[in-house]
Short mmCIF file of C-alpha atoms and ligand atoms in Angstrom, two decimals:
data_model
loop_
_atom_site.label_atom_id
_atom_site.label_comp_id
_atom_site.label_asym_id
_atom_site.label_seq_id
_atom_site.Cartn_x
_atom_site.Cartn_y
_atom_site.Cartn_z
CA MET A 1 10.08 -31.13 -2.80
CA PHE A 2 11.48 -27.87 -4.10
CA ASN A 3 14.13 -29.79 -6.33
CA GLU A 4 11.21 -30.83 -8.38
CA LEU A 5 10.01 -27.43 -9.28
CA GLY A 6 12.70 -26.64 -11.84
CA LEU A 7 14.42 -23.89 -9.72
CA SER A 8 18.07 -23.21 -10.35
CA PRO A 9 20.60 -24.66 -7.90
CA LYS A 10 21.45 -21.30 -6.75
CA VAL A 11 17.73 -20.66 -5.68
CA LEU A 12 17.67 -24.24 -4.37
CA SER A 13 20.81 -23.67 -2.14
CA ALA A 14 19.11 -20.51 -0.56
CA VAL A 15 15.79 -21.95 0.12
CA GLU A 16 17.73 -24.96 1.83
CA ALA A 17 19.47 -22.20 4.00
CA ALA A 18 16.19 -20.62 4.52
CA GLY A 19 15.13 -23.94 6.36
CA TYR A 20 12.45 -24.61 4.05
CA THR A 21 11.90 -28.29 3.28
CA LYS A 22 8.68 -28.31 1.48
CA PRO A 23 7.06 -26.08 -0.99
CA THR A 24 3.83 -24.44 0.27
CA PRO A 25 0.58 -24.99 -1.91
CA ILE A 26 0.92 -21.92 -3.75
CA GLN A 27 4.64 -22.35 -4.27
CA ALA A 28 4.36 -26.10 -5.65
CA ALA A 29 1.32 -24.73 -7.90
CA ALA A 30 2.62 -21.37 -9.20
CA ILE A 31 6.60 -21.95 -9.45
CA PRO A 32 6.59 -24.25 -12.41
CA HIS A 33 4.32 -22.02 -14.63
CA ALA A 34 5.90 -19.14 -13.55
CA LEU A 35 9.39 -20.55 -14.67
CA GLU A 36 7.76 -21.34 -18.11
CA LYS A 37 7.06 -17.72 -18.45
CA ARG A 38 3.32 -18.17 -18.06
CA ASP A 39 1.20 -15.46 -16.75
CA VAL A 40 -0.16 -16.60 -13.15
CA LEU A 41 -3.19 -15.52 -11.28
CA GLY A 42 -2.36 -16.32 -7.73
CA LEU A 43 -5.45 -16.17 -5.32
CA ALA A 44 -3.72 -16.38 -2.06
CA GLN A 45 -3.63 -14.26 1.16
CA THR A 46 -0.15 -13.48 2.81
CA GLY A 47 0.75 -16.13 5.04
CA THR A 48 0.61 -18.73 2.31
CA GLY A 49 4.08 -18.11 1.17
CA LYS A 50 3.13 -16.55 -2.19
CA THR A 51 6.04 -14.08 -1.68
CA ALA A 52 8.53 -16.84 -2.29
CA SER A 53 6.17 -18.28 -5.29
CA PHE A 54 7.02 -15.09 -7.01
CA VAL A 55 10.53 -14.53 -5.71
CA LEU A 56 11.96 -17.68 -6.41
CA PRO A 57 11.23 -18.02 -10.02
CA MET A 58 12.17 -14.61 -10.83
CA LEU A 59 15.62 -15.52 -9.33
CA SER A 60 15.70 -18.34 -11.56
CA LEU A 61 14.72 -16.51 -14.59
CA LEU A 62 16.88 -13.27 -13.97
CA GLU A 63 20.05 -15.35 -13.87
CA LYS A 64 20.36 -14.98 -17.70
CA GLY A 65 20.99 -11.26 -18.71
CA ARG A 66 21.90 -8.01 -16.97
CA ALA A 67 20.21 -4.98 -16.42
CA ARG A 68 20.81 -1.71 -18.09
CA ALA A 69 21.00 1.75 -16.67
CA ARG A 70 17.34 3.09 -15.97
CA MET A 71 15.92 0.20 -17.33
CA PRO A 72 14.85 -2.78 -14.92
CA ARG A 73 14.09 -6.21 -16.05
CA THR A 74 11.48 -6.84 -13.42
CA LEU A 75 8.98 -4.80 -11.57
CA ILE A 76 7.06 -5.53 -8.64
CA LEU A 77 4.02 -3.62 -7.43
CA GLU A 78 3.14 -3.36 -3.71
CA PRO A 79 0.46 -1.42 -1.95
CA THR A 80 2.24 -0.21 1.14
CA ARG A 81 5.96 0.57 1.63
CA GLU A 82 6.15 -2.22 4.47
CA LEU A 83 5.08 -4.79 1.91
CA ALA A 84 7.54 -3.57 -0.71
CA ALA A 85 10.21 -3.72 2.20
CA GLN A 86 9.22 -7.06 2.95
CA VAL A 87 9.91 -8.46 -0.55
CA VAL A 88 13.12 -6.72 -0.51
CA GLU A 89 14.02 -8.71 2.58
CA SER A 90 12.60 -11.65 0.76
CA PHE A 91 15.19 -11.02 -2.41
CA GLU A 92 17.93 -10.78 0.12
CA LYS A 93 17.20 -14.04 1.75
CA TYR A 94 16.45 -15.98 -1.27
CA GLY A 95 18.72 -14.34 -3.64
CA VAL A 96 22.21 -14.64 -1.25
CA ASN A 97 23.72 -16.46 -4.08
CA HIS A 98 22.99 -13.87 -6.66
CA LYS A 99 24.47 -10.53 -7.41
CA LEU A 100 21.44 -8.65 -8.57
CA THR A 101 20.52 -5.16 -7.88
CA VAL A 102 17.14 -4.38 -6.04
CA ALA A 103 15.77 -1.00 -6.04
CA LEU A 104 13.17 -0.31 -3.51
CA LEU A 105 11.14 2.79 -4.74
CA ILE A 106 8.67 3.82 -1.83
CA GLY A 107 7.27 7.52 -0.71
CA GLY A 108 8.57 9.09 2.18
CA VAL A 109 12.17 8.86 1.46
CA SER A 110 14.36 10.91 -0.64
CA PHE A 111 14.49 10.11 -4.44
CA GLU A 112 18.31 10.77 -4.60
CA GLU A 113 19.16 7.00 -3.21
CA GLN A 114 16.64 5.64 -5.45
CA ASN A 115 17.84 7.45 -8.60
CA ARG A 116 21.38 6.23 -7.85
CA LYS A 117 20.09 2.52 -7.84
CA ILE A 118 17.99 2.91 -11.14
CA ASP A 119 21.33 4.46 -12.75
CA ARG A 120 23.28 1.82 -11.80
CA GLY A 121 20.94 -0.62 -13.58
CA ALA A 122 18.28 -2.57 -11.34
CA ASP A 123 17.44 -6.07 -11.81
CA VAL A 124 14.33 -5.81 -9.83
CA VAL A 125 12.31 -2.77 -8.94
CA ILE A 126 9.93 -3.11 -6.06
CA ALA A 127 7.69 0.02 -5.92
CA THR A 128 4.65 1.32 -4.57
CA PRO A 129 2.74 2.77 -7.62
CA GLY A 130 2.59 6.82 -6.46
CA ARG A 131 6.51 6.87 -6.28
CA LEU A 132 6.83 4.50 -9.39
CA LEU A 133 4.79 7.03 -11.43
CA ASP A 134 6.68 9.99 -10.05
CA HIS A 135 9.98 8.39 -11.15
CA LEU A 136 8.40 7.45 -14.66
CA GLU A 137 7.17 11.28 -14.90
CA ARG A 138 10.53 12.77 -14.00
CA GLY A 139 12.02 10.48 -16.86
CA LYS A 140 14.40 8.64 -14.42
CA LEU A 141 12.86 5.28 -15.16
CA LEU A 142 12.35 3.36 -18.38
CA LEU A 143 10.07 0.25 -18.42
CA GLN A 144 10.64 -0.84 -21.96
CA GLN A 145 13.04 -3.81 -20.79
CA VAL A 146 10.56 -5.28 -18.28
CA GLU A 147 10.25 -8.91 -18.60
CA ILE A 148 8.28 -9.84 -15.46
CA LEU A 149 5.53 -7.71 -13.64
CA VAL A 150 4.36 -8.80 -10.31
CA VAL A 151 1.00 -7.04 -9.28
CA ASP A 152 0.92 -8.28 -5.17
CA GLU A 153 -2.08 -7.64 -3.17
CA ALA A 154 -4.39 -6.54 -5.99
CA ASP A 155 -7.25 -6.37 -3.88
CA ARG A 156 -5.61 -4.20 -1.39
CA MET A 157 -4.27 -2.18 -4.46
CA LEU A 158 -8.25 -1.60 -5.17
CA ASP A 159 -9.02 -0.65 -1.65
CA MET A 160 -6.40 2.28 -1.60
CA GLY A 161 -7.52 3.32 -5.20
CA PHE A 162 -4.39 2.48 -6.85
CA ILE A 163 -5.97 0.54 -9.86
CA PRO A 164 -5.95 3.34 -12.43
CA ASP A 165 -2.03 3.64 -11.42
CA ILE A 166 -1.74 -0.02 -12.15
CA GLU A 167 -3.60 0.43 -15.51
CA ARG A 168 -1.27 3.26 -16.23
CA VAL A 169 1.75 1.16 -15.62
CA CYS A 170 0.50 -1.81 -17.49
CA LYS A 171 -0.15 0.33 -20.57
CA ILE A 172 3.43 1.47 -20.51
CA LEU A 173 5.12 -1.84 -20.08
CA PRO A 174 6.10 -3.81 -23.17
CA ALA A 175 3.16 -6.04 -24.34
CA LYS A 176 5.53 -8.84 -24.56
CA ARG A 177 6.19 -9.58 -20.62
CA GLN A 178 5.33 -12.00 -18.12
CA THR A 179 2.81 -10.93 -15.22
CA LEU A 180 2.21 -12.75 -11.99
CA PHE A 181 -0.84 -11.15 -10.47
CA PHE A 182 -1.75 -11.82 -6.67
CA SER A 183 -4.75 -11.04 -4.99
CA ALA A 184 -6.67 -12.57 -1.86
CA THR A 185 -9.95 -11.81 -3.51
CA MET A 186 -11.25 -11.14 -6.84
CA PRO A 187 -13.76 -8.76 -6.86
CA LYS A 188 -15.06 -7.53 -10.50
CA GLU A 189 -12.59 -4.59 -10.68
CA ILE A 190 -9.74 -7.00 -10.28
CA ALA A 191 -11.19 -9.53 -12.45
CA ASN A 192 -11.45 -6.70 -15.30
CA LEU A 193 -7.79 -6.00 -14.74
CA VAL A 194 -7.08 -9.51 -15.20
CA ASP A 195 -8.97 -10.02 -18.30
CA ARG A 196 -7.05 -6.88 -19.80
CA PHE A 197 -3.55 -7.32 -18.79
CA LEU A 198 -2.85 -10.75 -18.25
CA ASN A 199 -2.34 -13.34 -21.15
CA ASP A 200 -4.16 -16.84 -20.67
CA PRO A 201 -2.99 -16.81 -17.02
CA ILE A 202 -2.70 -20.01 -15.05
CA ARG A 203 -5.29 -19.67 -12.08
CA VAL A 204 -3.76 -20.99 -8.82
CA GLU A 205 -5.94 -20.69 -5.80
CA VAL A 206 -5.29 -21.75 -2.31
CA SER A 207 -7.95 -21.57 0.72
CA PRO A 208 -10.41 -18.90 -0.22
CA THR A 209 -10.47 -15.72 1.79
CA SER A 210 -13.85 -16.80 3.46
CA SER A 211 -11.98 -19.50 5.29
CA ALA A 212 -10.32 -18.28 8.23
CA ALA A 213 -7.26 -20.19 9.15
CA GLU A 214 -8.18 -23.56 10.75
CA THR A 215 -5.05 -23.19 12.85
CA VAL A 216 -6.88 -20.00 14.54
CA THR A 217 -9.32 -20.59 17.84
CA GLN A 218 -11.80 -17.70 17.22
CA ARG A 219 -13.98 -16.80 20.10
CA PHE A 220 -16.20 -13.50 20.65
CA VAL A 221 -16.84 -11.97 23.72
CA ARG A 222 -19.58 -9.92 24.98
CA SER A 223 -19.00 -6.51 26.25
CA GLY A 224 -20.70 -3.31 27.36
CA SER A 225 -20.71 -0.39 25.05
CA THR A 226 -18.43 2.22 26.51
CA PRO A 227 -14.99 2.65 25.73
CA LYS A 228 -14.05 2.04 29.48
CA ASP A 229 -16.19 -1.00 29.22
CA LYS A 230 -14.25 -2.45 26.18
CA ARG A 231 -11.01 -1.64 27.68
CA ASP A 232 -11.66 -3.59 31.00
CA THR A 233 -12.81 -6.61 28.78
CA LEU A 234 -9.73 -6.53 26.81
CA ARG A 235 -7.33 -6.24 29.70
CA ARG A 236 -9.30 -9.02 31.13
CA LEU A 237 -8.68 -11.02 28.19
CA ILE A 238 -5.13 -10.54 27.96
CA ARG A 239 -4.45 -11.20 31.56
CA GLY A 240 -6.50 -14.33 31.40
CA GLU A 241 -4.40 -15.63 28.38
CA LYS A 242 -1.71 -17.69 29.91
CA GLU A 243 -0.25 -18.63 26.43
CA LEU A 244 -0.09 -15.17 25.34
CA ALA A 245 3.24 -14.57 23.60
CA ASN A 246 2.30 -11.54 21.91
CA GLY A 247 -0.62 -9.89 20.44
CA ILE A 248 -2.12 -7.61 17.90
CA ILE A 249 -5.12 -5.49 18.93
CA PHE A 250 -7.11 -4.06 16.10
CA CYS A 251 -9.36 -1.01 16.43
CA ASN A 252 -11.56 0.36 13.62
CA ARG A 253 -10.59 3.68 14.28
CA LYS A 254 -7.29 5.77 14.42
CA ARG A 255 -8.73 7.93 17.18
CA ASP A 256 -9.18 4.47 19.41
CA ILE A 257 -5.78 3.46 18.76
CA GLY A 258 -4.16 6.45 20.53
CA THR A 259 -6.51 6.08 23.39
CA LEU A 260 -6.12 2.34 23.70
CA PHE A 261 -2.14 2.42 23.29
CA ARG A 262 -1.98 4.95 26.57
CA SER A 263 -4.64 3.19 28.40
CA LEU A 264 -2.69 -0.45 27.88
CA GLU A 265 0.72 1.48 28.65
CA ARG A 266 -0.53 2.85 31.77
CA HIS A 267 -1.94 -0.29 33.20
CA GLY A 268 1.70 -1.56 32.95
CA PHE A 269 1.63 -3.59 29.60
CA SER A 270 4.16 -3.76 26.99
CA VAL A 271 2.83 -2.00 24.51
CA GLY A 272 3.29 -0.47 20.91
CA ALA A 273 0.90 1.30 18.41
CA LEU A 274 0.69 1.04 14.75
CA HIS A 275 -1.39 3.10 12.22
CA GLY A 276 -1.05 4.47 8.59
CA ASP A 277 -0.42 8.10 9.46
CA MET A 278 2.49 7.39 11.88
CA ASP A 279 5.76 8.26 10.39
CA GLN A 280 7.63 5.72 8.57
CA ARG A 281 10.73 5.71 10.86
CA THR A 282 8.52 5.26 13.89
CA ARG A 283 6.36 2.59 12.10
CA MET A 284 9.50 0.72 11.26
CA LEU A 285 10.84 0.77 14.80
CA THR A 286 7.68 -0.18 16.40
CA LEU A 287 7.31 -3.23 13.99
CA GLU A 288 10.85 -4.31 14.60
CA ALA A 289 10.48 -4.23 18.28
CA PHE A 290 7.32 -6.29 18.02
CA LYS A 291 9.05 -8.70 15.65
CA GLN A 292 11.83 -8.97 18.17
CA GLU A 293 9.57 -9.48 21.30
CA LYS A 294 10.75 -6.14 22.91
CA ILE A 295 7.02 -5.55 22.91
CA THR A 296 4.04 -8.02 23.71
CA LEU A 297 1.30 -6.01 22.06
CA LEU A 298 0.83 -3.99 19.37
CA VAL A 299 -2.64 -1.79 18.88
CA ALA A 300 -2.99 -1.51 15.24
CA SER A 301 -5.65 -0.14 12.32
CA ASP A 302 -6.51 -2.81 9.47
CA VAL A 303 -4.36 -0.62 7.10
CA ALA A 304 -1.08 -0.59 9.07
CA ALA A 305 -1.25 -4.47 9.78
CA ARG A 306 -2.77 -5.94 6.76
CA GLY A 307 -0.32 -7.94 4.96
CA LEU A 308 2.74 -7.57 7.46
CA ASP A 309 4.48 -10.69 7.78
CA ILE A 310 5.01 -11.28 11.49
CA PRO A 311 5.50 -14.96 11.60
CA LYS A 312 5.07 -15.59 15.24
CA VAL A 313 1.82 -13.94 16.74
CA SER A 314 0.23 -15.68 19.28
CA HIS A 315 -3.00 -13.91 19.73
CA VAL A 316 -5.28 -11.34 17.82
CA PHE A 317 -7.63 -9.35 19.65
CA ASN A 318 -10.50 -7.53 17.97
CA TYR A 319 -10.94 -4.41 19.96
CA ASP A 320 -13.80 -3.41 17.69
CA VAL A 321 -15.63 -5.78 15.42
CA PRO A 322 -14.61 -4.97 11.72
CA HIS A 323 -17.03 -3.31 9.75
CA ASN A 324 -16.05 -5.57 6.95
CA ALA A 325 -16.60 -9.17 7.30
CA GLU A 326 -13.60 -9.79 5.15
CA ASP A 327 -11.26 -7.89 7.14
CA TYR A 328 -11.99 -10.16 9.99
CA VAL A 329 -10.34 -12.91 8.11
CA HIS A 330 -7.45 -10.53 7.45
CA ARG A 331 -7.07 -9.72 11.09
CA ILE A 332 -7.31 -13.08 12.52
CA GLY A 333 -5.05 -14.18 9.85
CA ARG A 334 -2.10 -12.47 11.58
CA THR A 335 -2.04 -15.27 13.96
CA GLY A 336 -1.99 -18.95 13.26
CA ARG A 337 0.46 -18.41 10.47
CA ALA A 338 2.62 -21.26 8.58
CA GLY A 339 0.80 -23.78 10.90
CA ARG A 340 1.12 -22.34 13.88
CA SER A 341 -1.55 -22.52 16.34
CA GLY A 342 -3.16 -19.13 17.33
CA SER A 343 -6.09 -17.35 19.22
CA ALA A 344 -8.26 -14.65 18.28
CA PHE A 345 -10.96 -12.80 20.47
CA THR A 346 -13.39 -10.43 19.20
CA ILE A 347 -14.84 -8.07 21.56
CA SER A 348 -18.43 -7.34 20.74
CA THR A 349 -21.20 -4.90 22.31
CA PRO A 350 -24.95 -5.06 21.80
CA GLU A 351 -24.64 -2.48 18.94
CA ASP A 352 -22.32 -5.10 16.95
CA LYS A 353 -24.84 -7.59 16.18
CA LYS A 354 -25.34 -6.70 12.67
CA LEU A 355 -21.51 -7.06 12.12
CA VAL A 356 -21.09 -10.11 13.95
CA ALA A 357 -24.15 -11.45 11.93
CA ALA A 358 -22.29 -10.52 8.65
CA ILE A 359 -18.92 -12.49 9.90
CA GLU A 360 -21.19 -15.68 10.70
CA SER A 361 -22.75 -15.41 7.26
CA MET A 362 -19.42 -15.33 5.73
CA LEU A 363 -17.83 -17.88 7.92
CA LYS A 364 -21.07 -19.94 6.79
CA ARG A 365 -21.21 -20.80 10.74
CA SER A 366 -22.33 -19.28 14.14
CA VAL A 367 -19.41 -17.92 15.95
CA ASP A 368 -18.58 -19.35 19.43
CA TRP A 369 -18.84 -17.22 22.40
CA PHE A 370 -16.41 -16.87 25.13
CA GLU A 371 -18.01 -17.21 28.48
CA ASP A 372 -15.39 -16.38 31.16
CA ASP A 373 -16.20 -15.63 34.76
CA ALA A 374 -15.53 -12.06 34.31
CA PRO A 375 -13.42 -9.76 36.19
CA ALA A 376 -10.23 -9.67 38.08
CA LYS A 377 -8.25 -12.42 37.21
CA ALA A 378 -4.76 -12.35 38.24
CA ALA A 379 -2.94 -9.45 36.66
CA PRO A 380 0.06 -7.15 36.77
CA THR A 381 -0.67 -4.22 39.02
CA PRO A 382 -2.04 -1.47 37.15
CA ALA A 383 0.11 1.81 37.23
CA PRO A 384 -1.09 4.36 39.42
CA ALA A 385 -2.06 6.47 36.54
CA ALA A 386 -4.11 3.90 34.99
CA ALA A 387 -7.59 4.72 36.11
CA ALA A 388 -7.06 8.26 35.22
CA ALA A 389 -5.63 7.20 31.73
CA ASP A 390 -8.81 5.29 31.14
CA GLU A 391 -11.00 8.16 31.65
CA THR A 392 -9.34 10.88 29.99
CA PRO A 393 -9.13 10.26 26.01
CA ARG A 394 -7.86 13.30 24.64
CA PRO A 395 -9.91 14.96 22.12
CA SER A 396 -8.78 14.65 18.43
CA ARG A 397 -7.83 17.59 16.17
CA GLY A 398 -8.83 17.80 12.74
CA ARG A 399 -6.86 17.10 9.86
CA ARG A 400 -6.98 18.85 6.56
CA ARG A 401 -7.62 16.60 3.63
CA GLY A 402 -4.71 18.97 1.95
CA GLU A 403 -2.41 17.72 4.88
CA ARG A 404 -2.35 14.32 3.25
CA ARG A 405 0.62 15.34 1.12
CA ALA A 406 2.85 12.44 1.62
CA GLU A 407 4.66 13.00 -1.72
CA GLN A 408 5.55 16.42 -1.13
CA ALA A 409 6.98 15.20 2.05
CA ALA A 410 8.65 12.47 0.35
CA ALA A 411 10.37 14.97 -2.00
CA ALA A 412 12.09 16.41 0.82
CA PRO A 413 15.43 14.36 1.70
CA ALA A 414 14.07 11.77 4.35
CA PRO A 415 11.78 14.17 6.36
CA GLU A 416 10.56 11.43 8.61
CA THR A 417 13.94 10.85 10.01
CA THR A 418 14.73 14.42 10.82
CA ALA A 419 11.62 15.49 12.38
CA ALA A 420 11.18 12.72 15.03
CA PRO A 421 11.48 14.64 18.42
CA ALA A 422 11.39 11.53 20.62
CA SER A 423 10.73 13.65 23.69
CA ALA A 424 7.33 12.88 24.65
CA PRO A 425 6.91 10.03 26.92
CA ALA A 426 3.19 8.29 26.75
CA SER A 427 2.12 9.89 29.90
CA ALA A 428 3.03 13.47 29.13
CA PRO A 429 0.14 15.89 28.44
CA ALA A 430 0.53 16.06 24.64
CA PRO A 431 3.04 15.33 22.10
CA ALA A 432 4.92 17.84 20.18
CA PRO A 433 2.97 18.38 16.78
CA ARG A 434 5.15 17.67 13.78
CA ALA A 435 6.25 20.25 11.65
CA GLU A 436 5.86 18.10 8.55
CA ALA A 437 2.74 16.33 7.49
CA PRO A 438 3.79 12.76 7.87
CA ALA A 439 3.64 10.26 5.16
CA ARG A 440 0.92 7.80 4.96
CA SER A 441 1.36 4.01 4.95
CA ASP A 442 1.66 3.69 1.28
CA GLY A 443 3.26 6.88 0.76
CA GLU A 444 0.83 7.67 -2.22
CA ALA A 445 -1.72 9.92 -1.00
CA THR A 446 -1.34 12.47 -3.76
CA ARG A 447 -2.39 9.62 -6.09
CA SER A 448 -5.57 9.16 -4.24
CA GLU A 449 -6.54 12.60 -4.56
CA ARG A 450 -6.18 12.63 -8.31
CA GLY A 451 -7.71 9.72 -8.89
CA SER A 452 -10.48 7.65 -7.70
CA ARG A 453 -9.23 6.21 -4.50
CA ARG A 454 -12.13 7.79 -2.46
CA SER A 455 -14.55 6.65 -5.19
CA LYS A 456 -13.29 3.41 -5.52
CA GLY A 457 -11.87 2.51 -1.85
CA ARG A 458 -14.04 -0.02 -0.18
CA ARG A 459 -12.70 -0.43 3.01
CA GLY A 460 -9.30 0.52 4.92
CA GLU A 461 -8.44 4.19 4.76
CA GLY A 462 -11.43 4.84 2.66
CA ARG A 463 -13.84 3.57 5.27
CA GLU A 464 -12.62 5.75 8.12
CA PRO A 465 -14.49 8.81 8.56
CA GLU A 466 -12.37 12.08 7.47
CA GLU A 467 -12.26 13.21 11.19
CA ASN A 468 -10.71 9.89 12.45
CA ARG A 469 -7.62 10.37 10.11
CA VAL A 470 -5.90 12.62 12.64
CA VAL A 471 -5.30 11.21 15.91
CA PHE A 472 -1.93 10.16 15.53
CA ARG A 473 -1.05 13.89 16.35
CA ASP A 474 -2.61 12.97 19.68
CA THR A 475 -1.11 9.58 20.14
CA PRO A 476 2.64 9.63 21.44
CA TYR A 477 4.41 10.40 18.57
CA VAL A 478 7.22 8.16 19.59
CA PRO A 479 5.90 5.14 21.50
CA ALA A 480 7.19 5.51 25.19
CA PHE A 481 8.48 1.66 24.79
CA LEU A 482 11.09 3.14 22.63
CA LEU A 483 12.05 5.71 25.30
CA ARG A 484 12.52 3.29 27.74
CA PRO A 485 15.84 0.73 28.29
CA LEU A 486 15.13 -2.42 26.16
CA THR A 487 13.82 -4.81 29.36
CA PRO A 488 10.10 -5.56 28.13
CA ARG A 489 7.75 -5.77 30.80
CA LYS A 490 5.92 -9.14 29.90
CA VAL A 491 2.55 -9.79 31.03
CA THR A 492 2.93 -13.66 30.33
CA PRO A 493 4.91 -16.51 30.86
CA ALA A 494 7.38 -17.35 28.44
CA ARG A 495 6.48 -18.25 25.11
CA LYS A 496 6.00 -21.91 24.34
CA SER A 497 8.12 -23.33 21.27
CA THR A 498 5.87 -24.00 18.55
CA THR A 499 6.89 -26.14 15.33
CA GLU A 500 6.44 -24.53 12.02
CA GLN A 501 4.61 -26.54 9.31
CA VAL A 502 3.43 -25.78 5.89
CA GLY A 503 1.48 -27.16 3.37
P1 LIG B 601 4.16 -14.92 2.59
O1 LIG B 601 2.65 -15.64 2.41
O2 LIG B 601 4.88 -14.82 1.28
O3 LIG B 601 3.78 -13.67 3.47
O4 LIG B 601 4.78 -15.86 3.73
C1 LIG B 601 4.69 -16.35 4.94
C2 LIG B 601 5.84 -16.97 5.71
O5 LIG B 601 5.84 -18.22 5.20
C3 LIG B 601 6.80 -16.31 5.77
O6 LIG B 601 7.46 -16.03 7.03
C4 LIG B 601 8.00 -17.00 4.85
O7 LIG B 601 9.33 -16.91 5.38
C5 LIG B 601 7.39 -18.42 5.39
N1 LIG B 601 7.39 -19.35 4.04
C6 LIG B 601 7.41 -19.29 2.95
N2 LIG B 601 7.57 -20.40 2.21
C7 LIG B 601 7.89 -21.39 3.25
C8 LIG B 601 8.13 -22.80 2.93
N3 LIG B 601 8.22 -23.46 1.87
N4 LIG B 601 8.40 -23.51 4.10
C9 LIG B 601 8.13 -22.72 5.41
N5 LIG B 601 8.09 -21.37 5.57
C10 LIG B 601 7.69 -20.76 4.53
#
């Protein structure tokens, strides 16, 4: 029970209001130690309730004392803007009974508002590493009073090349502080970081990464190798799934996201697209539309979708077998969250044999093959342009490395909100090119170029060939669903109600 963990009455009442009856395993294990001001090393993925496992004790501990101007009391580092924004939401939800100032320091938005928050005295700073360092370099932020540091999704930070930045921040922080450190996996670079910057941490581990959620039914589906074959297979799967309420479709390459998005849309599906190079505003709108069930399908990259907390996703479709077996677990972990059931389909071509074998070796078992009786099951009538859409992927344009300048873009006042010509419907020949280089998902691109992102990145952005980092310019820049009245075309019957169970 939550009231056995030592949390304050204010926090307990917020938890009750959130409807949680029982702590998740990571919460039960981590919260008492965090409240004793011990360092905690949490080995847990998203979906395990790990956010509350650090936010709840932080709220309790912050009840004593006040923040001074420019000197935050706690600092939370997140690899991406979306994750940072999600943590702010958690503070709002669990901190309803507290009067705390929370500052969100992320790239892609102006410094002004962030400076105002810091100047007023922030109890909690939630930041992506690049933007945090910018504030520090400008002398706007002082870390001498930080009592608690949270490093969230550390392995994701590694993928994105942020480890040198984290080291820099750790060195600036007071040595006498509490560190709560979370990672789904423990590669050696992360283990080194833990050794150097955590003080005798309590190690709390919930379900190792290689164990895919038990609530997810996983099936692999054989398909021909051409993009058209794969799109046919995908449509057949979607249409065949009567229980599908909504789904995320993962592609390995951004180039394919645009093509697949347009194809599905022209085939009459309610669909949006999400990848790291879209501007922040469009990403947020798309995500919100998906969460609110205004769109049914989301075509996404690993980078854009990993770690996002979308509680009710009934299906995951891997349009491509992921290059990295660990990404498979992260992808299918978007469904079957918090005890719900979910389905995952992975489309596999004869060329994917090795990748499937790698997944089997990680799962320590063979995958199940889905034997459907192929083509045409009942389906929504394809839109007239569908066939043509399938056969006319647009060539992608190259994007210079130098264009990855999120921080420059971020320095201008909210550029992404001003540069959004919502004029190009999905079926239009080509979207208007943006005047401004769009911010990346994490808003930290410049850091990577300074540091070791490229050399150290093991997957995610680092794995995509440079020429594939462009395509959003050829994808509809504002998804067409945002231009339509808000009546979604559902491809499936109404969602079945599910019960939530954690623990
Ligand atoms: P996280 O792993 O932090 O991304 O959390 C995953 C989801 O679990 C979020 O939607 C939380 O709102 C939800 N959650 C967190 N703690 C609990 C709990 N004790 N009981 C039920 N749901 C929870």
